[in-house]
């Protein structure tokens, strides 16, 4: 009987150990619907998700992504112990208060959409002070741009997402809409509410910045570990090749 009990306990302990190790290699991140970078409706859930999954897989980890509106995705990643972090995010120094930023996992061209019948020539942000600029609530843009908006040096108007921001541009409620060029291209070709406007708006040729994309891991030993694992995984895959398949 003692041998039987001992055998059962040994099997149980081994099973628990396997489960713990398996859970340790199961990464949970939040994200938003931001095609072509992240979307439940795209293959591998979008370009950035595909990169993240392949990098983790190269290290023997699995990644699960849960989609939420942007502000909730960030809040859950920060406060809910079920999640290890969120992505994709642009760098901002204040993020380091709560998160460990990964190595860059690709980049995207951030700039402005404009109406074709109202093209705007600019070279420095102060040139834009006289224009109405649409931004998406909760998005990080560039440090200089966000500081100027916060200090009322630029006239910014918030929208809930990129589609709403572009619709405000089409309806002449703003003069420029901050947007990633790849996101704009995707939305103009797929979003029913914007298809009729595809010939009326264009991407301004002057970029704000070619923005690097990151995963924000929750601060702590687990986040530090995952950031290292992800960094090593990135070295084993071709990030540019993966992302180009979506643009």
Coordinates of C-alpha atoms in Angstrom, one line a residue:
X1 CA 0.0 0.0 0.0
X2 CA 2.8 2.4 0.9
X3 CA 4.5 1.7 -2.4
X4 CA 1.2 2.4 -4.2
X5 CA 0.7 5.7 -2.4
X6 CA 4.3 6.6 -3.1
X7 CA 3.9 5.8 -6.8
X8 CA 0.7 7.9 -7.0
X9 CA 2.3 10.8 -5.3
X10 CA 5.3 10.6 -7.6
X11 CA 3.1 10.7 -10.7
X12 CA 1.0 13.5 -9.2
X13 CA 4.1 15.6 -8.4
X14 CA 5.6 15.0 -11.9
X15 CA 2.3 16.0 -13.5
X16 CA 2.1 19.2 -11.5
X17 CA 5.7 19.9 -12.4
X18 CA 4.9 19.5 -16.1
X19 CA 1.8 21.7 -15.8
X20 CA 3.8 24.4 -14.1
X21 CA 6.6 24.3 -16.7
X22 CA 3.9 24.3 -19.5
X23 CA 2.2 27.3 -17.9
X24 CA 5.6 29.1 -17.6
X25 CA 6.1 28.7 -21.4
X26 CA 2.6 29.9 -22.2
X27 CA 2.7 33.7 -22.8
X28 CA -0.5 35.7 -22.6
X29 CA -0.5 39.2 -24.2
X30 CA -3.3 41.7 -24.9
X31 CA -3.6 43.6 -28.2
X32 CA -6.0 45.6 -30.3
X33 CA -7.6 45.3 -33.7
X34 CA -5.0 47.3 -35.7
X35 CA -4.6 45.6 -39.1
X36 CA -2.3 44.8 -40.8
X37 CA -0.2 44.6 -37.6
X38 CA -2.7 42.9 -35.3
X39 CA -6.2 41.6 -36.0
X40 CA -8.3 38.5 -35.1
X41 CA -9.4 38.3 -38.7
X42 CA -5.9 38.0 -40.3
X43 CA -3.6 35.0 -40.7
X44 CA -1.7 34.5 -37.5
X45 CA -3.6 37.5 -36.2
X46 CA -1.5 40.0 -38.2
X47 CA 2.1 40.9 -39.0
X48 CA 3.2 41.8 -35.4
X49 CA 1.4 38.9 -33.9
X50 CA 3.0 36.6 -36.5
X51 CA 6.5 37.9 -35.6
X52 CA 5.8 37.5 -31.8
X53 CA 4.5 34.0 -32.2
X54 CA 7.4 32.8 -34.3
X55 CA 10.0 34.4 -32.0
X56 CA 8.5 32.7 -28.9
X57 CA 8.0 29.4 -30.8
X58 CA 11.7 29.5 -31.7
X59 CA 12.4 29.4 -28.0
X60 CA 9.9 26.7 -27.2
X61 CA 7.2 29.1 -25.9
X62 CA 3.6 29.5 -27.1
X63 CA 1.8 32.9 -27.4
X64 CA -1.9 33.6 -26.9
X65 CA -3.2 37.0 -27.9
X66 CA -6.5 38.5 -26.5
X67 CA -8.0 41.5 -28.3
X68 CA -9.6 44.5 -26.6
X69 CA -10.1 48.2 -27.2
X70 CA -6.7 49.9 -26.9
X71 CA -7.1 51.5 -23.5
X72 CA -8.5 48.4 -22.0
X73 CA -5.7 46.3 -23.5
X74 CA -3.1 48.5 -21.8
X75 CA -4.9 48.5 -18.5
X76 CA -5.4 44.8 -18.4
X77 CA -1.7 44.2 -19.3
X78 CA -0.7 46.5 -16.4
X79 CA -3.2 45.3 -13.7
X80 CA -4.4 41.8 -14.5
X81 CA -2.1 39.0 -13.4
X82 CA -3.5 36.8 -16.1
X83 CA -1.5 38.8 -18.7
X84 CA 2.2 39.1 -19.3
X85 CA 2.0 42.4 -21.3
X86 CA 0.6 44.0 -24.4
X87 CA 1.7 44.9 -28.0
X88 CA 2.4 46.5 -30.4
X89 CA 3.5 49.7 -28.8
X90 CA 5.7 52.7 -29.8
X91 CA 8.4 53.7 -27.4
X92 CA 7.7 56.3 -24.8
X93 CA 9.9 56.9 -21.7
X94 CA 6.9 56.9 -19.3
X95 CA 6.1 53.3 -20.3
X96 CA 9.2 52.2 -18.5
X97 CA 7.5 53.0 -15.2
X98 CA 5.3 50.0 -15.5
X99 CA 6.7 47.8 -18.3
X100 CA 9.9 46.3 -19.7
X101 CA 10.1 47.0 -23.4
X102 CA 11.2 44.3 -25.7
X103 CA 13.8 44.5 -28.5
X104 CA 12.1 46.1 -31.6
X105 CA 9.9 43.7 -33.5
X106 CA 9.6 45.6 -36.7
X107 CA 8.6 49.2 -37.6
X108 CA 5.9 51.2 -39.2
X109 CA 5.8 54.6 -41.0
X110 CA 3.9 57.1 -38.8
X111 CA 2.7 60.3 -40.4
X112 CA -0.5 62.1 -41.5
X113 CA -3.4 61.5 -43.8
X114 CA -4.6 64.5 -45.7
X115 CA -7.3 65.4 -48.2
X116 CA -6.0 65.5 -51.8
X117 CA -7.7 68.8 -52.3
X118 CA -6.0 70.2 -49.2
X119 CA -2.3 69.2 -49.3
X120 CA -0.1 70.5 -46.5
X121 CA 3.6 71.2 -46.9
X122 CA 5.5 71.1 -43.6
X123 CA 9.0 70.4 -42.4
X124 CA 8.8 71.0 -38.6
X125 CA 6.0 70.5 -36.2
X126 CA 5.5 74.2 -35.4
X127 CA 4.5 74.5 -39.1
X128 CA 1.3 72.6 -38.2
X129 CA 0.2 74.9 -35.4
X130 CA -2.6 76.5 -37.5
X131 CA -4.1 73.1 -38.6
X132 CA -6.7 70.8 -36.9
X133 CA -5.0 67.5 -36.3
X134 CA -6.8 64.3 -35.4
X135 CA -5.3 61.7 -33.1
X136 CA -6.5 58.4 -31.6
X137 CA -7.2 58.5 -27.9
X138 CA -4.6 56.6 -25.9
X139 CA -2.1 56.2 -28.7
X140 CA 1.6 57.1 -28.3
X141 CA 2.9 59.2 -31.3
X142 CA 6.2 60.9 -31.0
X143 CA 7.6 62.5 -27.9
X144 CA 7.8 66.0 -29.5
X145 CA 4.4 65.7 -31.1
X146 CA 2.7 64.5 -27.9
X147 CA 4.4 67.2 -25.8
X148 CA 3.2 69.9 -28.1
X149 CA -0.3 68.5 -28.0
X150 CA -0.2 68.4 -24.2
X151 CA 1.1 72.0 -24.1
X152 CA -1.6 73.2 -26.5
X153 CA 0.9 74.1 -29.1
X154 CA -0.9 71.9 -31.6
X155 CA -4.6 71.8 -32.0
X156 CA -5.5 68.1 -31.6
X157 CA -8.8 66.4 -31.6
X158 CA -9.3 62.8 -30.3
X159 CA -11.1 59.9 -32.0
X160 CA -11.8 56.4 -30.7
X161 CA -9.9 54.6 -33.4
X162 CA -8.2 55.1 -36.8
X163 CA -11.4 54.6 -38.8
X164 CA -13.2 57.3 -36.9
X165 CA -10.1 59.6 -37.2
X166 CA -10.0 59.1 -41.0
X167 CA -13.8 59.7 -41.3
X168 CA -13.3 63.0 -39.5
X169 CA -10.7 63.9 -42.1
X170 CA -13.0 63.0 -45.0
X171 CA -15.8 65.1 -43.5
X172 CA -13.5 68.2 -43.2
X173 CA -13.7 68.2 -39.4
X174 CA -9.9 68.0 -39.2
X175 CA -7.1 68.9 -41.7
X176 CA -4.7 66.1 -40.9
X177 CA -5.1 62.6 -39.2
X178 CA -2.1 60.9 -37.5
X179 CA -1.9 57.4 -38.8
X180 CA 0.5 54.6 -39.7
X181 CA 0.8 54.4 -43.5
X182 CA 0.3 50.7 -43.6
X183 CA -2.8 50.9 -41.4
X184 CA -4.2 53.6 -43.6
X185 CA -3.6 51.6 -46.8
X186 CA -5.3 48.6 -45.3
X187 CA -8.3 50.5 -44.0
X188 CA -8.9 52.3 -47.3
X189 CA -9.0 48.9 -49.1
X190 CA -11.1 47.0 -46.6
X191 CA -13.3 49.3 -44.4
X192 CA -16.7 49.8 -46.0
X193 CA -17.2 53.2 -44.5
X194 CA -13.9 54.4 -46.1
X195 CA -13.9 52.8 -49.5
X196 CA -15.8 55.7 -51.1
X197 CA -13.2 58.1 -49.7
X198 CA -10.2 56.2 -50.9
X199 CA -9.7 58.6 -53.9
X200 CA -10.1 61.7 -51.7
X201 CA -7.4 61.2 -49.2
X202 CA -3.7 60.4 -49.3
X203 CA -0.6 60.0 -47.1
X204 CA 1.4 63.1 -46.5
X205 CA 4.9 62.6 -47.9
X206 CA 6.6 63.9 -44.7
X207 CA 6.9 61.3 -42.0
X208 CA 6.6 62.0 -38.3
X209 CA 8.9 59.0 -37.8
X210 CA 9.5 55.4 -38.9
X211 CA 8.4 54.0 -35.5
X212 CA 9.8 50.9 -34.0
X213 CA 7.3 48.5 -32.5
X214 CA 7.7 46.7 -29.2
X215 CA 6.1 44.3 -26.7
X216 CA 5.6 45.8 -23.3
X217 CA 6.1 43.1 -20.7
X218 CA 4.8 43.6 -17.1
X219 CA 7.6 44.7 -14.8
X220 CA 9.0 41.9 -12.6
X221 CA 11.1 38.7 -12.8
X222 CA 8.6 37.1 -15.2
X223 CA 8.7 40.1 -17.5
X224 CA 12.5 40.2 -17.4
X225 CA 12.6 36.6 -18.3
X226 CA 10.2 36.9 -21.2
X227 CA 12.0 40.0 -22.6
X228 CA 15.2 37.9 -22.7
X229 CA 13.5 34.9 -24.3
X230 CA 11.8 37.1 -26.9
X231 CA 15.1 38.9 -27.7
X232 CA 16.8 35.5 -28.3
X233 CA 13.8 34.3 -30.4
X234 CA 14.0 37.4 -32.6
X235 CA 17.6 36.5 -33.6
X236 CA 16.3 33.1 -34.9
X237 CA 13.7 34.5 -37.3
X238 CA 13.5 36.8 -40.3
X239 CA 11.3 39.7 -39.0
X240 CA 11.3 41.7 -42.2
X241 CA 10.2 38.7 -44.3
X242 CA 7.4 37.9 -42.0
X243 CA 6.1 41.4 -41.9
X244 CA 6.4 42.0 -45.6
X245 CA 3.9 39.2 -46.2
X246 CA 1.2 41.5 -44.8
X247 CA 1.9 44.7 -46.6

